[in-house]
Amino acid sequence: MESKTRKMTSLAIASAFAASVAAVGATPAVAADDMVKCYGIAKKGENDCKAGPGTSCSGSSTVDYQGNAWKLVKKGTCTQVSTPFGPGSLTCLATRPTGQNYQCG
Amino acid sequence: MSRIENTDGSNPIPARAGVGLKPEHYAEILDTRPAIGWFEVHAENYMGAGGAPHHFLTAIREHYPLSVHGVGLSIGADAPLDTDHLNSLKQVCDRYEPGLVSEHLAWSTHDGVYLNDLLPVPYNAETLGRVCEHIDQVQEVLRRRMLLENPSTYIRFDGSEMSELDFLAAIVGRTGCGLLLDVNNVQVSATNHAYDAVAYIDAFPHQHVGEIHLGGHADDEGDDGEPLLIDDHGSAVADIVWNLYAHTISRCGPVPTLIEWDNDVPAWAVLMDEAARADIVLSETSVQHVAAE
Amino acid sequence: MSRLSDTQTGFAHAVFNADAAVPEGIVSHLRRQPRKRFGVYRNNVYVSLISVLEGRFPVVSRLLGEDFFKATARVFVEHHPPTSPVLMRYGGGFSEFLETFEPVADLPWLADVARLEWAWNLAYHAADKDPVAPEALAAIEPASAGSLVFELHPAVQLVRSAFPVVSIWSEHSKDGEPEHIDAGAGGEDGLIVRPGIAVEVRHLPRGGAAFISALAGGKTLGEAAEVALDEEASFDLQANLAGLIASGAIAGLRPA
C-alpha cells in the first residue's frame, strides 16, 4: 500500500481536541449543524392483548396489489418533496429510470 | 405437584383494583401519585435494553405494586417455548419483582412467525399435555407460580374433547399454576359460543383465582347474524360484565382486579373511575362474602 | 407431526392467505368453517401489525397518507411477518422492502426516511449509559488526544443518504404544513443520539459520518480524522468533536 501524507499533525489534533472540550464546557448541548429534538419521549408500547375492530375491515381483505396494478393513491405530504426524477406524483405509477441506483445518486 | 414456591410474599398485589399501565399516563401518574392499588404491564414492552420505558416503569414501581402480564410466550403452541423469550421474561421479573406473573391459554408463534394475536387451542389430551409441559417450564425458569388466563374466542374446534373449564382445572391440577379469570373474556366467549356465563363462573375453580381482568368489548355479528362479541379492550367495561364481576366476587371473594383498556386509551381520570367502581364491588361484596361464612 | 401442529400450521396459513378457506375442524355452534368468525383472527393479526408499523414509521406514513401506508404495510406484513414476539423489534426490513416496492418507486428517498425512523427506534430502546463526564475529558492531556479510542454511546446510530433525509424527516415530523423540499438538493447524514431518554436527530456536517463510523469501528481519534479528511477536505475536527461530545455520543475513552 502506498503510504500517504498525514493530513493532520498531532499538534493540530491536540489543539482541536482541547478547543472542542473547552467549547462544550462553555456552551452545552448545541453543536453540529443543527439539531432536531423529538419530543415523543414515551412512545406507546406495542405488545397488547387487544383485538382489532371486528370481523370486516382492511385487515381481512387484500388490496388489489399485483405488480403494477396498485389501485391506491398517495394522499400524504410526499408531494412536498420534489424528487430528482420529476415532481412527486399523486397518481401515476412511474417507475424510476432503469439502471439508476438512487442510493448512490 | 406444586413444588414451585410462590415468591409473591415481599411484593404482594392487594385485593384492590389496579390499572394497566400505559405510556400515555406515565407523567401524570408520577406527578399526581393517584390512589390506585397496583399496576400491570405487558412484559414484552419492557424487553428492550434501556431508555424511556424502563426509566418510567422503574420510577412508578418505586411507589406501586406491579403485576407482569406476558402476551407473547405462546404457551399453547405445539412447538417448544422460545427459551430466549422466556429468559427475557425472567429478566423483566428479576428487575421489577412483580407480585404476580401471568400469561395466556393461547398460541401466537408458529414456524418462527409471530402472529400477534392470542389464538385459540383445541381442548383435548394432546393440547393439555403440551400446555402443561410449557407451564412447568415457565414456573421452573421463573422460580415462581404463574397465573394462566382463560381466553376470549371466536371459533371452536371439532377436535375439542373437553370443556374449557375441565381443561383449565386439569392444567391447575397438573402444574400447580394459578388462574387469571378474565370476566370480560367469559362474557365474550359465552356469547360467542352460546353458553351461560354465570354457570361458567359458578363452575370455575375459584380457589385458584389469583387475579381478575375486566375490559371492554365491542358488539358484532357472526356468519349467521348471531351476536359476536369482540374482545377489543377499547371501551368501558360493559354493564353486563360488571354484573358478572359482582357475581364472580361473591364466589371468589376479593381478588386483585385489573382494568384493561388497550385501544383508544382514555384520559387517566376515566380509568380511575373504572377502578373506583371495581373497588366498590370488591369492598362491598367482600363483606357479604365474609358474612356468608 | 402431531395433530396440534397440523392444526396450527393450517390456522397460520389461513390467517396469512386471505383467500384460503377456513381450515376444516374450525366451527361455530351454528356452522362449520365460519368465515366471518375466522376473519376476526385474520383481522387482528393484520390490523395490529399494521398499527405497529404505523407507530414505528410515522413520517413514512404521513408522507404516503394513511390509506396508502396501511396498504403498503399490509403487503410488508404478508411477506415479512414478525419473527419475535417483542414487537419493538419489528420493522427492521421495512426500509429494504420500500426500496423494491414498485408503487413507491417514484419516491426514491422514502426508504432512507424509513431507515432513519428505524434508527430512531433502535436508539429509543438502546441500553442506558452515562455520557463521558466533562471532567474526564478535561483531564486528558491534549498532546495524547490523537491516540484516544472512543466508546460510543449504545444509542448512537448513523444514517447516510444521497437525499436530504434529515430535512425531509424533520419537516414532516413537525405539526403543520411541511415546507417544500427539493430531494435533489444533495445528500444528508443524520446522527441519532439519546443522551438521556429523549432521542435526538442531528444533521451531521460533511465528513462527520465518516469520522463517527471510523470511531465506532475502533479507530483512534487521529486515524478517524484522517478518514474524514480523505472523504471531505473541508472536514472540521474541532466542530465535529465538539458536536459529538455535546450530543452525549461519547460514553467512554481510553488510550489506544
XYZ file of C-alpha atoms in Angstrom:
654
model
C 0.000 0.000 0.000
C 1.102 3.458 -0.822
C 1.883 5.426 2.271
C 0.293 8.791 2.242
C 0.937 12.070 3.887
C -0.998 12.613 7.050
C -3.460 15.432 6.680
C -3.403 16.455 10.311
C -0.419 16.815 12.570
C -0.686 15.589 16.138
C -0.386 19.200 17.197
C -3.466 20.092 15.141
C -5.361 17.181 16.671
C -4.298 18.213 20.157
C -5.447 21.761 19.652
C -8.763 20.692 18.052
C -9.346 18.350 20.989
C -8.587 20.987 23.597
C -10.747 23.555 21.819
C -13.736 21.226 21.449
C -13.612 20.176 25.101
C -13.442 23.824 26.129
C -16.233 24.784 23.716
C -18.622 22.170 25.036
C -17.807 23.085 28.615
C -18.670 26.697 27.854
C -21.761 26.262 25.684
C -23.512 22.994 26.427
C -25.614 20.894 24.083
C -25.644 22.954 20.902
C -23.403 21.728 18.165
C -23.149 20.091 14.787
C -25.092 21.748 12.001
C -28.490 21.893 13.522
C -30.436 19.831 15.941
C -33.867 18.358 15.805
C -35.326 17.133 19.054
C -38.058 14.618 19.160
C -40.439 15.232 21.981
C -42.230 11.903 21.930
C -40.333 10.632 24.926
C -42.849 7.997 25.990
C -43.809 6.058 22.909
C -46.725 3.683 23.017
C -45.931 0.105 23.945
C -46.655 -2.218 21.058
C -47.412 -5.540 22.665
C -51.015 -5.676 23.732
C -53.780 -8.155 24.254
C -56.444 -6.264 22.429
C -58.356 -7.331 19.367
C -58.764 -5.266 16.240
C -62.007 -3.610 15.239
C -64.059 -6.673 14.390
C -64.767 -9.037 11.580
C -64.544 -6.918 8.488
C -62.115 -4.174 7.689
C -58.948 -3.610 5.723
C -57.214 -6.294 7.707
C -59.301 -9.124 6.362
C -59.395 -8.170 2.721
C -56.442 -7.828 0.398
C -55.888 -4.636 -1.514
C -55.588 -5.344 -5.193
C -51.841 -5.402 -5.424
C -50.332 -7.307 -8.303
C -47.219 -5.767 -9.665
C -48.282 -2.530 -11.287
C -51.969 -2.856 -10.567
C -51.813 -0.862 -7.348
C -55.085 0.991 -7.132
C -54.412 3.333 -4.248
C -53.474 6.961 -4.479
C -50.907 8.612 -2.236
C -52.685 11.271 -0.243
C -49.899 12.206 2.128
C -47.374 15.005 2.244
C -44.964 13.405 -0.216
C -45.919 15.997 -2.841
C -43.998 18.452 -0.656
C -40.809 16.670 -1.639
C -39.848 17.005 -5.273
C -37.914 14.001 -6.426
C -34.898 14.094 -8.694
C -36.982 12.263 -11.300
C -39.686 14.890 -11.551
C -42.392 16.107 -9.263
C -43.867 13.670 -6.770
C -46.934 12.275 -8.420
C -50.167 11.565 -6.635
C -51.496 9.062 -9.080
C -49.027 7.810 -11.569
C -47.092 4.627 -11.065
C -43.890 5.909 -12.553
C -41.026 3.503 -12.343
C -37.737 5.083 -11.593
C -35.398 5.155 -14.577
C -33.938 1.733 -15.121
C -30.363 1.248 -14.151
C -30.375 4.240 -11.901
C -29.173 3.487 -8.422
C -30.704 6.123 -6.241
C -28.653 5.098 -3.250
C -25.523 6.430 -4.878
C -27.204 9.331 -6.616
C -47.069 -31.250 42.093
C -46.943 -27.639 43.203
C -43.263 -27.828 44.018
C -42.781 -24.280 42.829
C -42.812 -21.969 45.767
C -44.825 -18.853 45.491
C -42.394 -15.990 45.853
C -45.024 -13.267 45.854
C -44.568 -12.630 49.570
C -42.456 -9.498 49.520
C -44.343 -7.635 46.789
C -47.961 -8.642 47.157
C -50.696 -7.297 44.910
C -53.529 -6.082 47.154
C -57.089 -7.318 46.617
C -57.962 -3.957 45.142
C -58.404 -2.504 41.711
C -55.347 -1.982 39.524
C -54.932 -0.432 36.100
C -53.000 -1.477 33.005
C -50.087 0.974 32.797
C -49.931 2.975 29.562
C -47.120 5.313 28.444
C -49.777 7.995 27.850
C -50.185 8.179 31.633
C -46.598 7.847 32.889
C -46.119 11.536 33.557
C -49.493 12.104 35.199
C -49.051 9.091 37.469
C -45.629 10.273 38.608
C -46.863 13.841 39.088
C -50.083 13.079 40.941
C -49.461 9.658 42.557
C -53.080 8.550 42.255
C -54.522 6.269 44.939
C -54.618 3.124 42.838
C -53.868 -0.306 44.270
C -51.379 -1.522 41.666
C -50.344 -1.512 38.030
C -49.914 -4.195 35.418
C -47.638 -4.084 32.363
C -47.256 -6.254 29.309
C -43.868 -7.895 29.754
C -42.877 -7.585 26.072
C -42.999 -3.796 26.178
C -40.168 -3.852 28.725
C -37.844 -6.249 26.945
C -35.737 -3.512 25.405
C -32.273 -2.818 26.787
C -32.950 0.637 28.255
C -34.401 4.062 27.592
C -37.746 5.637 28.409
C -39.868 2.517 29.094
C -37.523 1.281 31.822
C -36.961 4.779 33.134
C -40.671 5.370 33.737
C -41.513 1.881 34.930
C -38.672 1.963 37.448
C -39.932 5.274 38.822
C -43.535 4.055 39.043
C -42.508 0.718 40.557
C -40.973 2.602 43.491
C -44.454 3.694 44.513
C -46.798 0.894 43.436
C -47.060 -2.887 43.444
C -46.666 -4.333 39.957
C -48.021 -7.313 38.071
C -46.329 -8.605 34.906
C -48.589 -9.958 32.170
C -46.939 -11.756 29.265
C -48.616 -11.706 25.865
C -46.088 -13.450 23.626
C -44.906 -16.707 25.187
C -47.227 -18.869 23.059
C -47.858 -21.420 25.781
C -50.494 -23.135 23.642
C -48.170 -23.738 20.706
C -47.250 -27.281 19.809
C -43.662 -26.162 19.291
C -41.243 -25.779 22.219
C -41.248 -22.470 24.074
C -38.827 -19.842 22.840
C -36.246 -20.047 25.602
C -34.764 -16.648 24.727
C -38.175 -15.131 25.203
C -38.684 -16.985 28.460
C -35.314 -15.721 29.672
C -36.328 -12.184 28.729
C -39.471 -12.635 30.806
C -37.306 -13.787 33.680
C -35.158 -10.675 33.325
C -38.227 -8.444 33.483
C -39.350 -10.303 36.624
C -35.905 -10.130 38.222
C -35.708 -6.431 37.552
C -39.188 -5.383 38.681
C -40.054 -8.072 41.266
C -43.728 -8.275 40.365
C -46.292 -9.589 42.818
C -47.989 -11.630 40.094
C -46.884 -13.048 36.744
C -49.433 -14.235 34.211
C -49.753 -15.492 30.643
C -52.469 -16.744 28.305
C -54.000 -20.024 27.323
C -53.296 -19.310 23.653
C -50.672 -19.613 20.952
C -49.175 -16.878 18.807
C -45.925 -18.225 17.364
C -45.712 -20.871 14.661
C -42.798 -21.876 12.450
C -40.757 -18.913 13.607
C -43.508 -16.417 12.789
C -45.189 -14.335 15.475
C -48.852 -13.742 14.652
C -49.513 -11.126 17.361
C -52.880 -12.422 18.410
C -53.971 -14.766 21.156
C -55.070 -17.706 19.045
C -57.316 -20.490 20.335
C -56.403 -24.116 21.029
C -58.460 -27.293 20.835
C -59.245 -28.686 24.278
C -58.031 -32.267 24.247
C -55.433 -34.525 25.836
C -52.735 -33.649 23.327
C -53.017 -29.888 23.886
C -53.301 -30.412 27.631
C -50.014 -32.298 27.694
C -48.250 -29.647 25.674
C -49.623 -26.712 27.687
C -48.703 -28.377 30.984
C -45.137 -29.050 29.799
C -44.818 -25.398 28.888
C -46.246 -24.122 32.166
C -43.915 -26.422 34.120
C -41.011 -24.960 32.173
C -42.127 -21.368 32.812
C -42.534 -21.986 36.530
C -39.157 -23.665 36.757
C -37.343 -20.858 34.967
C -39.139 -18.076 36.823
C -38.912 -19.993 40.123
C -42.464 -18.978 40.914
C -46.076 -19.821 40.324
C -47.687 -18.263 37.285
C -51.316 -17.483 36.548
C -52.925 -18.674 33.310
C -55.683 -16.578 31.731
C -58.875 -18.002 30.239
C -59.173 -16.900 26.579
C -61.780 -14.997 24.627
C -62.525 -16.987 21.479
C -64.451 -16.549 18.252
C -64.370 -20.114 16.966
C -64.266 -23.620 18.405
C -62.527 -26.777 17.292
C -64.132 -30.029 16.276
C -61.139 -31.638 17.888
C -62.052 -30.403 21.372
C -62.855 -33.274 23.700
C -63.168 -31.363 26.970
C -64.886 -28.209 28.126
C -62.753 -25.133 28.680
C -63.448 -25.407 32.416
C -62.328 -29.031 32.625
C -59.280 -28.138 30.585
C -58.306 -25.271 32.920
C -58.956 -27.358 36.029
C -56.775 -30.145 34.645
C -53.933 -27.688 33.972
C -54.124 -26.369 37.534
C -54.155 -29.908 38.890
C -51.109 -30.956 36.898
C -48.922 -27.866 37.122
C -49.920 -26.112 40.332
C -50.319 -22.850 38.435
C -52.989 -20.351 39.390
C -55.645 -18.807 37.195
C -56.271 -15.321 35.944
C -60.015 -15.069 35.463
C -60.852 -12.559 32.750
C -64.527 -11.875 33.359
C -64.924 -10.000 30.091
C -63.436 -12.980 28.253
C -66.050 -15.171 29.913
C -68.815 -12.876 28.682
C -67.298 -12.723 25.194
C -66.789 -16.475 24.837
C -70.144 -17.349 26.425
C -71.946 -15.063 23.988
C -69.916 -16.234 21.009
C -70.499 -19.914 21.738
C -73.991 -19.560 23.196
C -73.402 -20.828 26.707
C -74.302 -19.412 30.105
C -71.656 -17.033 31.500
C -72.991 -17.232 35.064
C -72.884 -21.020 35.031
C -69.290 -20.831 33.737
C -68.317 -18.551 36.630
C -70.094 -20.819 39.106
C -68.154 -23.828 37.880
C -64.799 -22.017 37.669
C -62.148 -23.320 40.108
C -62.488 -20.287 42.419
C -59.841 -21.224 44.935
C -57.132 -20.949 42.266
C -58.040 -17.484 41.011
C -55.155 -15.121 41.773
C -56.279 -12.192 39.638
C -59.264 -10.903 37.684
C -59.297 -8.889 34.449
C -62.062 -6.522 33.372
C -62.076 -4.925 29.946
C -64.375 -3.595 27.267
C -65.718 -5.460 24.272
C -67.399 -4.482 21.009
C -70.626 -5.838 19.526
C -70.533 -7.525 16.154
C -72.316 -10.264 14.250
C -71.250 -13.763 13.277
C -71.725 -15.590 9.966
C -75.388 -16.299 10.658
C -76.303 -12.924 12.092
C -75.828 -14.258 15.612
C -74.286 -11.978 18.257
C -70.494 -11.973 18.252
C -68.535 -10.042 20.859
C -65.028 -8.799 20.072
C -62.570 -8.533 22.952
C -61.136 -5.180 21.856
C -60.284 -3.550 25.216
C -61.338 -0.326 23.582
C -64.145 0.950 25.784
C -65.502 0.995 29.331
C -66.391 -2.305 30.979
C -69.948 -3.206 29.891
C -72.738 -3.290 32.478
C -73.356 -6.962 31.823
C -69.694 -7.617 32.664
C -69.920 -5.526 35.853
C -72.840 -7.700 36.931
C -70.932 -10.860 36.097
C -67.962 -9.448 38.015
C -70.038 -8.813 41.163
C -71.267 -12.381 40.902
C -67.682 -13.577 40.477
C -66.513 -11.741 43.596
C -69.402 -13.205 45.567
C -67.999 -16.605 44.599
C -64.242 -15.977 44.742
C -64.008 -13.385 47.495
C -61.933 -10.249 46.965
C -59.265 -10.792 44.289
C -56.903 -8.206 42.729
C -58.833 -6.831 39.763
C -57.322 -5.145 36.720
C -58.977 -2.573 34.473
C -57.639 -3.271 30.967
C -58.014 -0.596 28.307
C -55.574 -1.032 25.416
C -57.319 0.507 22.380
C -58.220 4.216 22.230
C -56.717 4.683 25.676
C -58.772 7.311 27.569
C -57.719 10.027 29.999
C -56.336 8.774 33.295
C -59.421 10.030 35.176
C -61.631 7.665 33.164
C -59.509 4.682 34.224
C -59.623 5.862 37.839
C -63.429 5.899 37.645
C -63.468 2.335 36.341
C -61.058 1.285 39.087
C -63.210 3.008 41.737
C -66.207 1.055 40.519
C -64.280 -2.215 40.868
C -63.068 -1.188 44.331
C -66.671 -0.663 45.448
C -67.621 -4.139 44.251
C -64.542 -5.580 45.973
C -65.208 -3.930 49.332
C -68.970 -4.350 49.410
C -69.016 -7.870 48.092
C -66.207 -8.982 50.358
C -68.357 -8.048 53.378
C -71.144 -10.248 52.063
C -68.638 -12.987 51.444
C -67.257 -12.887 54.985
C -70.768 -12.639 56.450
C -71.831 -15.633 54.419
C -69.218 -17.860 56.011
C -46.394 -34.464 13.068
C -48.893 -34.062 15.847
C -52.497 -33.100 15.311
C -51.918 -29.880 17.255
C -49.046 -28.967 14.998
C -51.177 -29.637 11.893
C -53.984 -27.555 13.322
C -51.670 -24.646 13.981
C -49.988 -24.903 10.590
C -53.368 -24.783 8.868
C -54.559 -21.930 11.068
C -51.460 -19.804 10.467
C -51.579 -20.460 6.724
C -55.214 -19.380 6.535
C -54.501 -16.237 8.579
C -51.852 -15.084 6.123
C -53.786 -16.052 2.995
C -56.978 -14.051 2.819
C -58.330 -16.228 0.015
C -57.686 -19.503 1.802
C -60.650 -21.486 3.094
C -61.256 -21.625 6.831
C -59.453 -24.792 7.935
C -61.564 -27.869 8.460
C -62.327 -28.604 12.067
C -62.985 -24.962 12.893
C -66.632 -24.457 13.784
C -69.149 -22.176 15.436
C -72.186 -23.505 17.278
C -74.187 -22.790 14.112
C -71.960 -23.889 11.238
C -68.744 -25.446 10.088
C -65.853 -23.317 8.834
C -67.367 -19.940 9.791
C -65.613 -17.489 7.505
C -66.618 -14.295 9.225
C -65.575 -15.536 12.654
C -62.238 -16.768 11.368
C -61.863 -13.320 9.817
C -61.639 -11.859 13.315
C -58.269 -13.562 13.792
C -57.051 -12.602 10.337
C -58.134 -9.067 11.024
C -56.484 -8.946 14.453
C -53.148 -10.130 13.110
C -53.039 -7.676 10.226
C -54.566 -4.656 11.925
C -52.330 -4.952 14.974
C -49.131 -5.389 12.961
C -50.015 -2.595 10.533
C -50.612 -0.386 13.543
C -47.192 -1.316 14.947
C -45.606 -0.227 11.658
C -47.621 2.991 11.665
C -46.278 3.819 15.105
C -42.746 2.901 14.073
C -42.739 4.826 10.775
C -44.940 7.866 11.435
C -43.155 10.068 8.902
C -43.306 7.474 6.120
C -46.981 7.138 6.968
C -47.551 10.864 6.777
C -45.669 11.118 3.509
C -47.769 8.403 1.896
C -51.081 9.190 3.572
C -52.868 6.793 5.898
C -54.601 4.561 3.337
C -51.603 4.161 1.097
C -49.330 3.488 4.059
C -51.670 0.887 5.523
C -51.953 -0.909 2.200
C -48.162 -0.826 1.868
C -47.703 -2.075 5.418
C -50.169 -4.858 4.739
C -48.039 -6.162 1.881
C -44.978 -5.946 4.126
C -46.706 -7.866 6.929
C -47.793 -10.550 4.491
C -44.270 -11.060 3.149
C -42.274 -10.223 6.277
C -44.265 -11.130 9.393
C -42.521 -10.665 12.744
C -40.172 -13.376 13.903
C -40.061 -12.203 17.521
C -42.928 -11.705 19.959
C -41.222 -8.498 21.078
C -42.775 -6.003 18.703
C -40.311 -3.209 19.406
C -38.034 -5.337 17.190
C -40.469 -5.442 14.281
C -39.898 -3.424 11.122
C -36.146 -3.707 10.617
C -36.597 -4.777 6.998
C -39.186 -2.158 6.069
C -36.694 0.194 4.503
C -35.256 -2.534 2.223
C -38.802 -3.558 1.350
C -39.648 0.002 0.276
C -36.582 0.072 -1.970
C -38.082 -2.609 -4.157
C -41.776 -1.861 -3.695
C -42.968 -0.741 -7.111
C -45.813 1.583 -6.028
C -43.356 3.872 -4.197
C -40.661 3.802 -6.874
C -41.426 7.460 -7.634
C -40.250 8.365 -4.108
C -36.649 7.123 -4.180
C -35.816 8.865 -0.892
C -38.590 7.126 1.041
C -36.529 4.081 2.033
C -33.946 6.348 3.663
C -36.657 8.069 5.704
C -37.725 4.612 6.891
C -34.083 3.837 7.705
C -33.898 6.949 9.851
C -37.121 6.067 11.671
C -35.838 2.555 12.341
C -32.579 4.005 13.697
C -34.679 6.262 15.934
C -36.416 3.175 17.296
C -33.115 1.380 17.961
C -31.855 4.450 19.812
C -35.069 4.728 21.831
C -34.682 1.216 23.249
C -30.868 1.092 23.427
C -29.085 0.388 26.689
C -28.631 3.203 29.192
C -25.201 4.646 29.675
C -23.961 7.951 31.025
C -22.082 10.077 28.509
C -18.469 10.669 29.477
C -18.161 13.376 32.134
C -16.741 16.791 31.126
C -14.122 16.440 33.881
C -12.857 13.206 32.356
C -12.412 14.963 29.035
C -10.779 17.981 30.614
C -8.297 15.704 32.369
C -6.939 14.345 29.073
C -3.541 15.640 28.049
C -4.275 17.184 24.608
C -0.932 16.018 23.213
C -2.089 12.391 23.629
C -5.564 13.003 22.187
C -4.678 11.637 18.744
C -4.244 8.140 20.117
C -7.506 8.046 22.076
C -10.077 5.377 21.275
C -13.683 6.344 21.956
C -16.516 4.177 23.142
C -19.690 5.493 21.571
C -22.983 5.559 23.449
C -25.120 2.415 22.803
C -27.879 4.569 21.280
C -25.657 6.136 18.605
C -26.891 5.449 15.071
C -25.782 6.882 11.738
C -27.959 7.252 8.684
C -26.243 8.289 5.470
C -28.307 9.239 2.484
C -27.914 10.531 -1.074
C -31.074 12.555 -0.338
C -31.822 15.282 2.232
C -33.201 12.665 4.594
C -32.786 14.644 7.813
C -34.594 17.647 6.340
C -37.408 15.515 4.964
C -37.779 13.709 8.276
C -37.681 16.809 10.446
C -40.002 18.847 8.226
C -42.560 16.038 8.242
C -42.177 15.279 11.969
C -43.449 18.699 12.908
C -47.043 19.754 13.146
C -48.422 21.935 10.413
C -47.960 22.081 6.678
C -44.426 20.989 5.731
C -42.183 23.292 3.708
C -41.271 22.211 0.226
C -38.040 20.210 -0.002
C -36.018 19.526 -3.115
C -34.972 15.893 -2.920
C -32.260 16.574 -5.482
C -30.618 19.197 -3.283
C -27.915 16.807 -2.143
C -27.421 14.102 0.426
C -27.549 14.432 4.196
C -26.181 12.311 7.005
C -28.019 12.001 10.293
C -26.690 11.219 13.749
C -29.190 9.743 16.168
C -28.324 10.019 19.848
C -30.058 9.569 23.167
C -28.006 11.074 25.968
C -30.841 10.545 28.488
C -34.192 9.120 27.465
C -35.080 11.544 24.670
C -33.943 10.619 21.190
C -32.341 13.425 19.167
C -31.633 13.546 15.458
C -28.793 15.754 14.295
C -27.783 16.756 10.834
C -24.086 15.996 10.527
C -21.643 18.330 8.844
C -19.772 16.926 5.841
C -17.281 14.263 6.789
C -18.966 13.780 10.161
C -20.462 10.407 9.340
C -17.129 9.039 8.073
C -15.487 10.348 11.244
C -18.045 8.785 13.593
C -18.165 5.499 11.786
C -14.353 5.278 11.965
C -14.516 5.955 15.706
C -17.259 3.350 16.076
C -15.008 0.904 14.266
C -12.303 1.338 16.910
C -10.046 3.798 15.070
C -8.140 6.329 17.152
C -9.115 9.974 17.071
C -6.156 10.736 14.796
C -6.998 7.899 12.384
C -10.674 8.830 12.305
C -9.789 12.434 11.484
C -7.705 11.171 8.549
C -10.574 9.029 7.278
C -12.911 12.020 7.440
C -10.424 14.285 5.675
C -9.978 11.694 2.952
C -13.703 11.834 2.312
C -14.218 15.530 2.823
C -11.378 18.041 2.530
C -13.297 20.673 4.485
C -13.804 18.368 7.491
C -13.572 20.396 10.708
C -12.291 18.184 13.517
C -12.933 20.665 16.260
C -16.576 21.297 15.309
C -17.304 17.611 14.816
C -15.681 16.544 18.041
C -17.436 19.297 19.982
C -20.746 18.201 18.431
C -20.123 14.606 19.357
C -19.298 15.476 22.962
C -22.216 17.902 23.296
C -24.712 15.373 21.994
C -23.699 12.829 24.595
C -22.490 10.400 21.924
C -19.258 9.548 23.719
C -19.651 7.102 26.561
C -16.006 6.418 27.319
C -12.447 6.804 26.112
C -9.101 5.136 26.591
C -5.634 5.342 25.121
C -5.151 3.036 22.127
